[in-house]
PDB file of C-alpha atoms in Angstrom:
ATOM      1  CA  SER A   1      15.034  -2.218   7.187  1.00 71.00           C
ATOM      2  CA  PRO A   2      11.371  -1.630   8.086  1.00 69.00           C
ATOM      3  CA  GLU A   3      10.577  -1.399   3.922  1.00 70.00           C
ATOM      4  CA  TYR A   4      11.948  -4.867   3.623  1.00 78.00           C
ATOM      5  CA  SER A   5      10.126  -6.211   6.907  1.00 79.00           C
ATOM      6  CA  HIS A   6       8.093  -9.402   5.347  1.00 81.00           C
ATOM      7  CA  GLY A   7      11.330 -10.730   4.551  1.00 85.00           C
ATOM      8  CA  TYR A   8      11.497 -12.656   7.557  1.00 88.00           C
ATOM      9  CA  LEU A   9       8.280 -14.618   6.282  1.00 89.00           C
ATOM     10  CA  VAL A  10       9.199 -15.611   2.748  1.00 92.00           C
ATOM     11  CA  PRO A  11      11.139 -18.885   4.189  1.00 93.00           C
ATOM     12  CA  ILE A  12       8.008 -19.238   5.927  1.00 93.00           C
ATOM     13  CA  PHE A  13       6.326 -19.173   2.636  1.00 91.00           C
ATOM     14  CA  SER A  14       8.501 -20.733   0.258  1.00 93.00           C
ATOM     15  CA  ILE A  15       7.792 -23.578   2.436  1.00 94.00           C
ATOM     16  CA  VAL A  16       3.940 -24.166   2.522  1.00 92.00           C
ATOM     17  CA  LEU A  17       5.184 -23.106  -0.967  1.00 91.00           C
ATOM     18  CA  LEU A  18       6.800 -26.555  -1.284  1.00 93.00           C
ATOM     19  CA  TRP A  19       3.994 -28.402   1.394  1.00 92.00           C
ATOM     20  CA  ASN A  20       1.456 -27.489  -1.504  1.00 90.00           C
ATOM     21  CA  LYS A  21       2.862 -29.564  -4.349  1.00 90.00           C
ATOM     22  CA  ILE A  22       3.974 -32.199  -2.014  1.00 93.00           C
ATOM     23  CA  ASP A  23       1.551 -34.238  -4.010  1.00 92.00           C
ATOM     24  CA  LEU A  24       4.571 -33.911  -7.128  1.00 92.00           C
ATOM     25  CA  LEU A  25       7.245 -35.068  -5.417  1.00 93.00           C
ATOM     26  CA  ASP A  26       8.493 -38.520  -6.618  1.00 94.00           C
ATOM     27  CA  LEU A  27      10.737 -39.894  -4.138  1.00 92.00           C
ATOM     28  CA  SER A  28      11.867 -42.518  -6.475  1.00 93.00           C
ATOM     29  CA  LYS A  29      12.734 -40.384  -8.650  1.00 94.00           C
ATOM     30  CA  LEU A  30      14.956 -37.985  -5.952  1.00 94.00           C
ATOM     31  CA  LYS A  31      18.731 -38.854  -6.522  1.00 94.00           C
ATOM     32  CA  VAL A  32      22.685 -36.892  -6.424  1.00 95.00           C
ATOM     33  CA  ASN A  33      23.596 -34.616  -9.009  1.00 96.00           C
ATOM     34  CA  VAL A  34      26.562 -33.233  -9.474  1.00 95.00           C
ATOM     35  CA  TRP A  35      25.712 -30.476 -11.230  1.00 95.00           C
ATOM     36  CA  GLY A  36      24.916 -28.872  -7.993  1.00 96.00           C
ATOM     37  CA  ILE A  37      27.791 -28.198  -7.689  1.00 96.00           C
ATOM     38  CA  GLY A  38      28.056 -26.229 -10.229  1.00 96.00           C
ATOM     39  CA  LEU A  39      25.471 -23.807  -9.215  1.00 96.00           C
ATOM     40  CA  ILE A  40      27.056 -23.595  -5.889  1.00 97.00           C
ATOM     41  CA  ALA A  41      30.085 -22.857  -7.518  1.00 97.00           C
ATOM     42  CA  ILE A  42      28.320 -20.098  -8.623  1.00 96.00           C
ATOM     43  CA  ALA A  43      27.342 -18.832  -5.634  1.00 96.00           C
ATOM     44  CA  ILE A  44      30.242 -19.261  -3.955  1.00 96.00           C
ATOM     45  CA  VAL A  45      32.114 -17.096  -6.730  1.00 96.00           C
ATOM     46  CA  THR A  46      29.383 -14.435  -6.952  1.00 94.00           C
ATOM     47  CA  ARG A  47      29.963 -13.637  -3.001  1.00 93.00           C
ATOM     48  CA  PHE A  48      33.681 -13.460  -3.331  1.00 94.00           C
ATOM     49  CA  LEU A  49      32.989 -10.918  -6.675  1.00 93.00           C
ATOM     50  CA  SER A  50      30.621  -9.262  -4.497  1.00 92.00           C
ATOM     51  CA  PHE A  51      33.272  -8.403  -1.734  1.00 89.00           C
ATOM     52  CA  ARG A  52      36.019  -7.587  -4.316  1.00 88.00           C
ATOM     53  CA  TYR A  53      33.747  -4.658  -6.391  1.00 87.00           C
ATOM     54  CA  TYR A  54      31.512  -3.729  -3.376  1.00 86.00           C
ATOM     55  CA  MET A  55      28.521  -5.042  -5.135  1.00 86.00           C
ATOM     56  CA  GLU A  56      26.438  -5.701  -1.975  1.00 86.00           C
ATOM     57  CA  TRP A  57      23.125  -6.395  -3.663  1.00 88.00           C
ATOM     58  CA  PHE A  58      24.558  -9.948  -5.410  1.00 91.00           C
ATOM     59  CA  ASP A  59      25.993 -11.094  -2.262  1.00 92.00           C
ATOM     60  CA  LEU A  60      22.558 -11.310  -1.232  1.00 92.00           C
ATOM     61  CA  LEU A  61      21.152 -12.438  -4.522  1.00 93.00           C
ATOM     62  CA  SER A  62      24.096 -15.420  -4.133  1.00 95.00           C
ATOM     63  CA  ILE A  63      21.236 -17.193  -1.543  1.00 95.00           C
ATOM     64  CA  ILE A  64      19.726 -18.662  -4.573  1.00 96.00           C
ATOM     65  CA  PRO A  65      21.816 -20.183  -6.933  1.00 96.00           C
ATOM     66  CA  PHE A  66      23.349 -21.546  -3.634  1.00 97.00           C
ATOM     67  CA  VAL A  67      20.074 -22.929  -2.337  1.00 96.00           C
ATOM     68  CA  GLY A  68      19.064 -23.916  -5.910  1.00 96.00           C
ATOM     69  CA  GLY A  69      22.696 -25.818  -5.652  1.00 97.00           C
ATOM     70  CA  ILE A  70      21.776 -27.753  -2.590  1.00 97.00           C
ATOM     71  CA  VAL A  71      18.505 -29.619  -3.877  1.00 97.00           C
ATOM     72  CA  LEU A  72      20.010 -30.076  -7.347  1.00 97.00           C
ATOM     73  CA  LEU A  73      23.166 -31.952  -5.493  1.00 96.00           C
ATOM     74  CA  SER A  74      20.707 -33.895  -2.916  1.00 95.00           C
ATOM     75  CA  GLY A  75      17.622 -34.349  -4.916  1.00 95.00           C
ATOM     76  CA  GLY A  76      18.399 -34.502  -8.424  1.00 96.00           C
ATOM     77  CA  TRP A  77      16.608 -32.778 -11.962  1.00 96.00           C
ATOM     78  CA  HIS A  78      13.629 -33.468 -10.451  1.00 96.00           C
ATOM     79  CA  ALA A  79      13.682 -32.179  -6.839  1.00 96.00           C
ATOM     80  CA  PHE A  80      14.924 -29.113  -8.747  1.00 96.00           C
ATOM     81  CA  LYS A  81      11.927 -28.916 -11.099  1.00 96.00           C
ATOM     82  CA  TRP A  82       9.736 -29.230  -8.174  1.00 96.00           C
ATOM     83  CA  SER A  83      11.249 -26.960  -5.703  1.00 95.00           C
ATOM     84  CA  ALA A  84      12.371 -24.179  -8.371  1.00 95.00           C
ATOM     85  CA  SER A  85       9.344 -21.590  -7.339  1.00 93.00           C
ATOM     86  CA  SER A  86       9.707 -21.707  -4.177  1.00 94.00           C
ATOM     87  CA  VAL A  87      13.559 -21.023  -3.994  1.00 95.00           C
ATOM     88  CA  LEU A  88      13.238 -18.471  -6.774  1.00 95.00           C
ATOM     89  CA  PHE A  89       9.806 -17.051  -4.354  1.00 94.00           C
ATOM     90  CA  LEU A  90      13.293 -16.146  -1.592  1.00 94.00           C
ATOM     91  CA  ALA A  91      14.266 -13.654  -4.136  1.00 93.00           C
ATOM     92  CA  PHE A  92      11.334 -11.486  -2.174  1.00 92.00           C
ATOM     93  CA  MET A  93      13.491 -11.067   1.111  1.00 90.00           C
ATOM     94  CA  LEU A  94      15.801  -9.394  -0.733  1.00 90.00           C
ATOM     95  CA  PRO A  95      15.776  -5.484  -0.844  1.00 88.00           C
ATOM     96  CA  LEU A  96      16.160  -4.011  -4.472  1.00 87.00           C
ATOM     97  CA  PRO A  97      19.306  -2.639  -6.129  1.00 86.00           C
ATOM     98  CA  PHE A  98      19.581   0.995  -4.501  1.00 83.00           C
ATOM     99  CA  THR A  99      19.355   2.344  -8.048  1.00 85.00           C
ATOM    100  CA  LEU A 100      15.956   0.778  -8.900  1.00 86.00           C
ATOM    101  CA  GLU A 101      14.922   0.961  -5.264  1.00 84.00           C
ATOM    102  CA  VAL A 102      15.169   4.860  -5.607  1.00 82.00           C
ATOM    103  CA  ALA A 103      13.987   4.892  -9.589  1.00 85.00           C
ATOM    104  CA  LEU A 104      10.763   3.331  -7.951  1.00 86.00           C
ATOM    105  CA  ARG A 105      10.298   5.645  -4.779  1.00 85.00           C
ATOM    106  CA  ASP A 106       9.935   9.012  -6.784  1.00 85.00           C
ATOM    107  CA  PRO A 107       7.250   8.936  -9.049  1.00 87.00           C
ATOM    108  CA  LEU A 108       5.771   6.327  -5.713  1.00 87.00           C
ATOM    109  CA  ARG A 109       6.336   9.383  -3.617  1.00 87.00           C
ATOM    110  CA  LYS A 110       4.638  12.118  -6.197  1.00 88.00           C
ATOM    111  CA  ILE A 111       1.712   9.459  -7.403  1.00 89.00           C
ATOM    112  CA  GLY A 112       0.674   9.470  -3.583  1.00 89.00           C
ATOM    113  CA  THR A 113       1.244  12.701  -3.082  1.00 89.00           C
ATOM    114  CA  THR A 114      -0.894  13.786  -6.025  1.00 90.00           C
ATOM    115  CA  VAL A 115      -3.734  11.408  -5.741  1.00 91.00           C
ATOM    116  CA  SER A 116      -3.856  12.309  -2.029  1.00 90.00           C
ATOM    117  CA  THR A 117      -4.448  15.700  -2.487  1.00 90.00           C
ATOM    118  CA  TYR A 118      -7.078  15.364  -4.729  1.00 90.00           C
ATOM    119  CA  VAL A 119      -8.742  13.230  -2.870  1.00 91.00           C
ATOM    120  CA  MET A 120      -8.916  15.303   0.037  1.00 90.00           C
ATOM    121  CA  GLN A 121      -9.712  17.821  -2.278  1.00 88.00           C
ATOM    122  CA  THR A 122     -12.685  15.874  -3.378  1.00 89.00           C
ATOM    123  CA  LEU A 123     -13.711  15.563   0.057  1.00 86.00           C
ATOM    124  CA  GLY A 124     -14.071  19.375   0.517  1.00 85.00           C
ATOM    125  CA  LEU A 125     -10.608  19.750   2.541  1.00 84.00           C
ATOM    126  CA  PRO A 126      -8.536  22.434   1.423  1.00 85.00           C
ATOM    127  CA  ALA A 127      -5.246  20.888   0.287  1.00 85.00           C
ATOM    128  CA  LEU A 128      -3.150  22.137  -2.114  1.00 85.00           C
ATOM    129  CA  ALA A 129       0.408  19.970  -2.881  1.00 86.00           C
ATOM    130  CA  GLU A 130       4.098  21.725  -2.865  1.00 84.00           C
ATOM    131  CA  GLY A 131       6.263  19.448  -4.103  1.00 82.00           C
ATOM    132  CA  ASN A 132       5.934  16.310  -1.392  1.00 82.00           C
ATOM    133  CA  VAL A 133       4.484  17.885   1.174  1.00 83.00           C
ATOM    134  CA  ILE A 134       0.232  18.561   1.307  1.00 87.00           C
ATOM    135  CA  LEU A 135      -0.793  21.762   2.909  1.00 83.00           C
ATOM    136  CA  VAL A 136      -4.001  21.584   5.044  1.00 83.00           C
ATOM    137  CA  ASP A 137      -5.485  24.503   6.040  1.00 74.00           C
ATOM    138  CA  GLU A 138      -2.046  25.233   8.197  1.00 73.00           C
ATOM    139  CA  ALA A 139      -1.288  21.684   8.583  1.00 76.00           C
ATOM    140  CA  ARG A 140       2.005  20.053   6.764  1.00 80.00           C
ATOM    141  CA  ILE A 141       1.956  16.802   6.010  1.00 80.00           C
ATOM    142  CA  GLY A 142       5.262  15.660   3.992  1.00 78.00           C
ATOM    143  CA  VAL A 143       5.210  12.752   2.304  1.00 79.00           C
ATOM    144  CA  THR A 144       8.551  11.532   2.953  1.00 72.00           C
ATOM    145  CA  GLU A 145      10.493   8.360   1.514  1.00 64.00           C
ATOM    146  CA  ALA A 146       9.285   5.977   4.420  1.00 63.00           C
ATOM    147  CA  CYS A 147       5.951   6.954   3.264  1.00 68.00           C
ATOM    148  CA  SER A 148       6.192   6.244  -0.718  1.00 72.00           C
ATOM    149  CA  GLY A 149       4.419   3.280  -0.626  1.00 76.00           C
ATOM    150  CA  MET A 150       8.336   1.177  -0.976  1.00 81.00           C
ATOM    151  CA  SER A 151       7.410  -1.373   1.582  1.00 81.00           C
ATOM    152  CA  MET A 152       3.303  -1.327   0.757  1.00 83.00           C
ATOM    153  CA  LEU A 153       4.644  -2.665  -2.473  1.00 87.00           C
ATOM    154  CA  MET A 154       7.163  -5.162  -1.789  1.00 87.00           C
ATOM    155  CA  VAL A 155       4.916  -6.848   0.757  1.00 87.00           C
ATOM    156  CA  PHE A 156       1.820  -7.062  -1.971  1.00 89.00           C
ATOM    157  CA  PHE A 157       3.925  -7.657  -4.810  1.00 90.00           C
ATOM    158  CA  ALA A 158       5.026 -10.785  -2.837  1.00 89.00           C
ATOM    159  CA  PHE A 159       2.006 -12.039  -1.223  1.00 88.00           C
ATOM    160  CA  SER A 160       0.502 -11.458  -5.177  1.00 92.00           C
ATOM    161  CA  THR A 161       3.339 -13.917  -6.406  1.00 91.00           C
ATOM    162  CA  ALA A 162       2.405 -16.381  -3.555  1.00 89.00           C
ATOM    163  CA  MET A 163      -1.234 -16.694  -4.683  1.00 88.00           C
ATOM    164  CA  ALA A 164      -0.536 -17.367  -8.326  1.00 89.00           C
ATOM    165  CA  LEU A 165       1.872 -20.103  -7.289  1.00 87.00           C
ATOM    166  CA  PHE A 166      -0.936 -21.580  -5.167  1.00 86.00           C
ATOM    167  CA  ILE A 167      -3.222 -21.282  -7.676  1.00 84.00           C
ATOM    168  CA  ARG A 168      -2.959 -24.416  -9.634  1.00 77.00           C
ATOM    169  CA  GLU A 169      -4.572 -25.408 -13.523  1.00 78.00           C
ATOM    170  CA  ARG A 170      -5.529 -22.051 -13.817  1.00 82.00           C
ATOM    171  CA  PRO A 171      -3.950 -20.230 -16.950  1.00 87.00           C
ATOM    172  CA  PHE A 172      -1.020 -18.034 -17.099  1.00 87.00           C
ATOM    173  CA  TRP A 173      -3.074 -14.598 -17.306  1.00 87.00           C
ATOM    174  CA  GLU A 174      -5.094 -15.205 -14.598  1.00 89.00           C
ATOM    175  CA  LYS A 175      -1.861 -15.571 -12.434  1.00 89.00           C
ATOM    176  CA  ALA A 176      -0.584 -12.872 -14.454  1.00 90.00           C
ATOM    177  CA  LEU A 177      -3.383 -10.349 -13.453  1.00 92.00           C
ATOM    178  CA  VAL A 178      -2.911 -11.854  -9.482  1.00 90.00           C
ATOM    179  CA  ILE A 179       0.547 -10.137  -9.580  1.00 91.00           C
ATOM    180  CA  GLY A 180      -0.186  -7.034 -11.396  1.00 91.00           C
ATOM    181  CA  SER A 181      -3.221  -6.076  -8.724  1.00 91.00           C
ATOM    182  CA  ALA A 182      -0.084  -5.614  -5.875  1.00 91.00           C
ATOM    183  CA  ILE A 183       0.401  -2.196  -8.116  1.00 90.00           C
ATOM    184  CA  PRO A 184      -2.932  -0.670  -7.689  1.00 91.00           C
ATOM    185  CA  ILE A 185      -3.941  -2.297  -4.448  1.00 91.00           C
ATOM    186  CA  ALA A 186      -0.448  -0.729  -3.031  1.00 88.00           C
ATOM    187  CA  ILE A 187      -1.055   2.870  -4.288  1.00 90.00           C
ATOM    188  CA  PHE A 188      -4.658   2.896  -3.148  1.00 91.00           C
ATOM    189  CA  ALA A 189      -3.331   1.846   0.444  1.00 89.00           C
ATOM    190  CA  ASN A 190      -0.786   4.285  -0.195  1.00 88.00           C
ATOM    191  CA  VAL A 191      -3.691   6.895  -1.029  1.00 90.00           C
ATOM    192  CA  THR A 192      -6.220   5.523   2.195  1.00 90.00           C
ATOM    193  CA  ARG A 193      -3.324   6.191   4.435  1.00 88.00           C
ATOM    194  CA  ILE A 194      -2.254   9.698   3.634  1.00 87.00           C
ATOM    195  CA  THR A 195      -5.634  10.809   2.889  1.00 88.00           C
ATOM    196  CA  VAL A 196      -7.070   9.813   6.399  1.00 88.00           C
ATOM    197  CA  THR A 197      -3.719  11.807   7.909  1.00 83.00           C
ATOM    198  CA  GLY A 198      -5.214  14.779   6.082  1.00 83.00           C
ATOM    199  CA  LEU A 199      -8.733  14.516   7.229  1.00 84.00           C
ATOM    200  CA  LEU A 200      -6.963  13.416  10.946  1.00 82.00           C
ATOM    201  CA  TYR A 201      -5.729  17.252  10.594  1.00 78.00           C
ATOM    202  CA  ALA A 202      -8.375  19.141   9.598  1.00 74.00           C
ATOM    203  CA  THR A 203     -10.572  17.856  12.037  1.00 74.00           C
ATOM    204  CA  GLY A 204      -8.374  18.446  14.904  1.00 67.00           C
ATOM    205  CA  PHE A 205      -7.523  15.599  15.767  1.00 52.00           C
ATOM    206  CA  SER A 206      -3.606  15.577  15.713  1.00 47.00           C
ATOM    207  CA  ASN A 207      -3.919  18.683  17.357  1.00 48.00           C
ATOM    208  CA  ILE A 208      -5.768  17.004  20.336  1.00 39.00           C
ATOM    209  CA  THR A 209      -3.203  14.442  20.314  1.00 41.00           C
ATOM    210  CA  GLU A 210      -0.408  17.010  20.604  1.00 41.00           C
ATOM    211  CA  ALA A 211      -2.140  18.616  23.650  1.00 35.00           C
ATOM    212  CA  GLU A 212      -2.559  15.425  25.606  1.00 33.00           C
ATOM    213  CA  LYS A 213       0.932  14.445  25.361  1.00 33.00           C
ATOM    214  CA  ASN A 214       2.238  17.359  26.287  1.00 34.00           C
ATOM    215  CA  HIS A 215      -0.462  18.026  29.212  1.00 29.00           C
TER     216      HIS A 215
END
């Protein structure tokens, strides 16, 4: 899915997060812990139930307890606590549940359409919003599901969470502020993209480009 194309980078970020706190790993405390088998069993059962009841998202989610179980089994509680944030960070490579994705996408489309129309009007363009379509002169700019800003929101959430995990010896509220900043940044970036598209239509750039393609 293009909305989760950043997922390929998530495991790399997880490894970097581990390396960032390698100084906190005490090799003398590493030991086998059979409780890890329990987590691996939970992952296997989760996969089985997801196939049995057609719950695809839980099949994907099972990778988290599986990796955590391997760490606990091979390194004990010390390794488990040391790697917990990196293991949980792997969740960012998983798509959101369909119901939650739909619930977020429509409000994001509405916000993107409304705010972009207001910005265009402020810049002097004859912009008018009709549903999720922006009319600029004779041009119709459709804010489709792909332009809802979901992909930007997921990318910025993953990036801001990674930055918050990198920050050490900082109060919790500062880390929460960094993570929360993903929402306004994603909305701003999406509004900017839609507004620039409207400006290009208004200046005739798109018409020229289309004519050149036909030619």
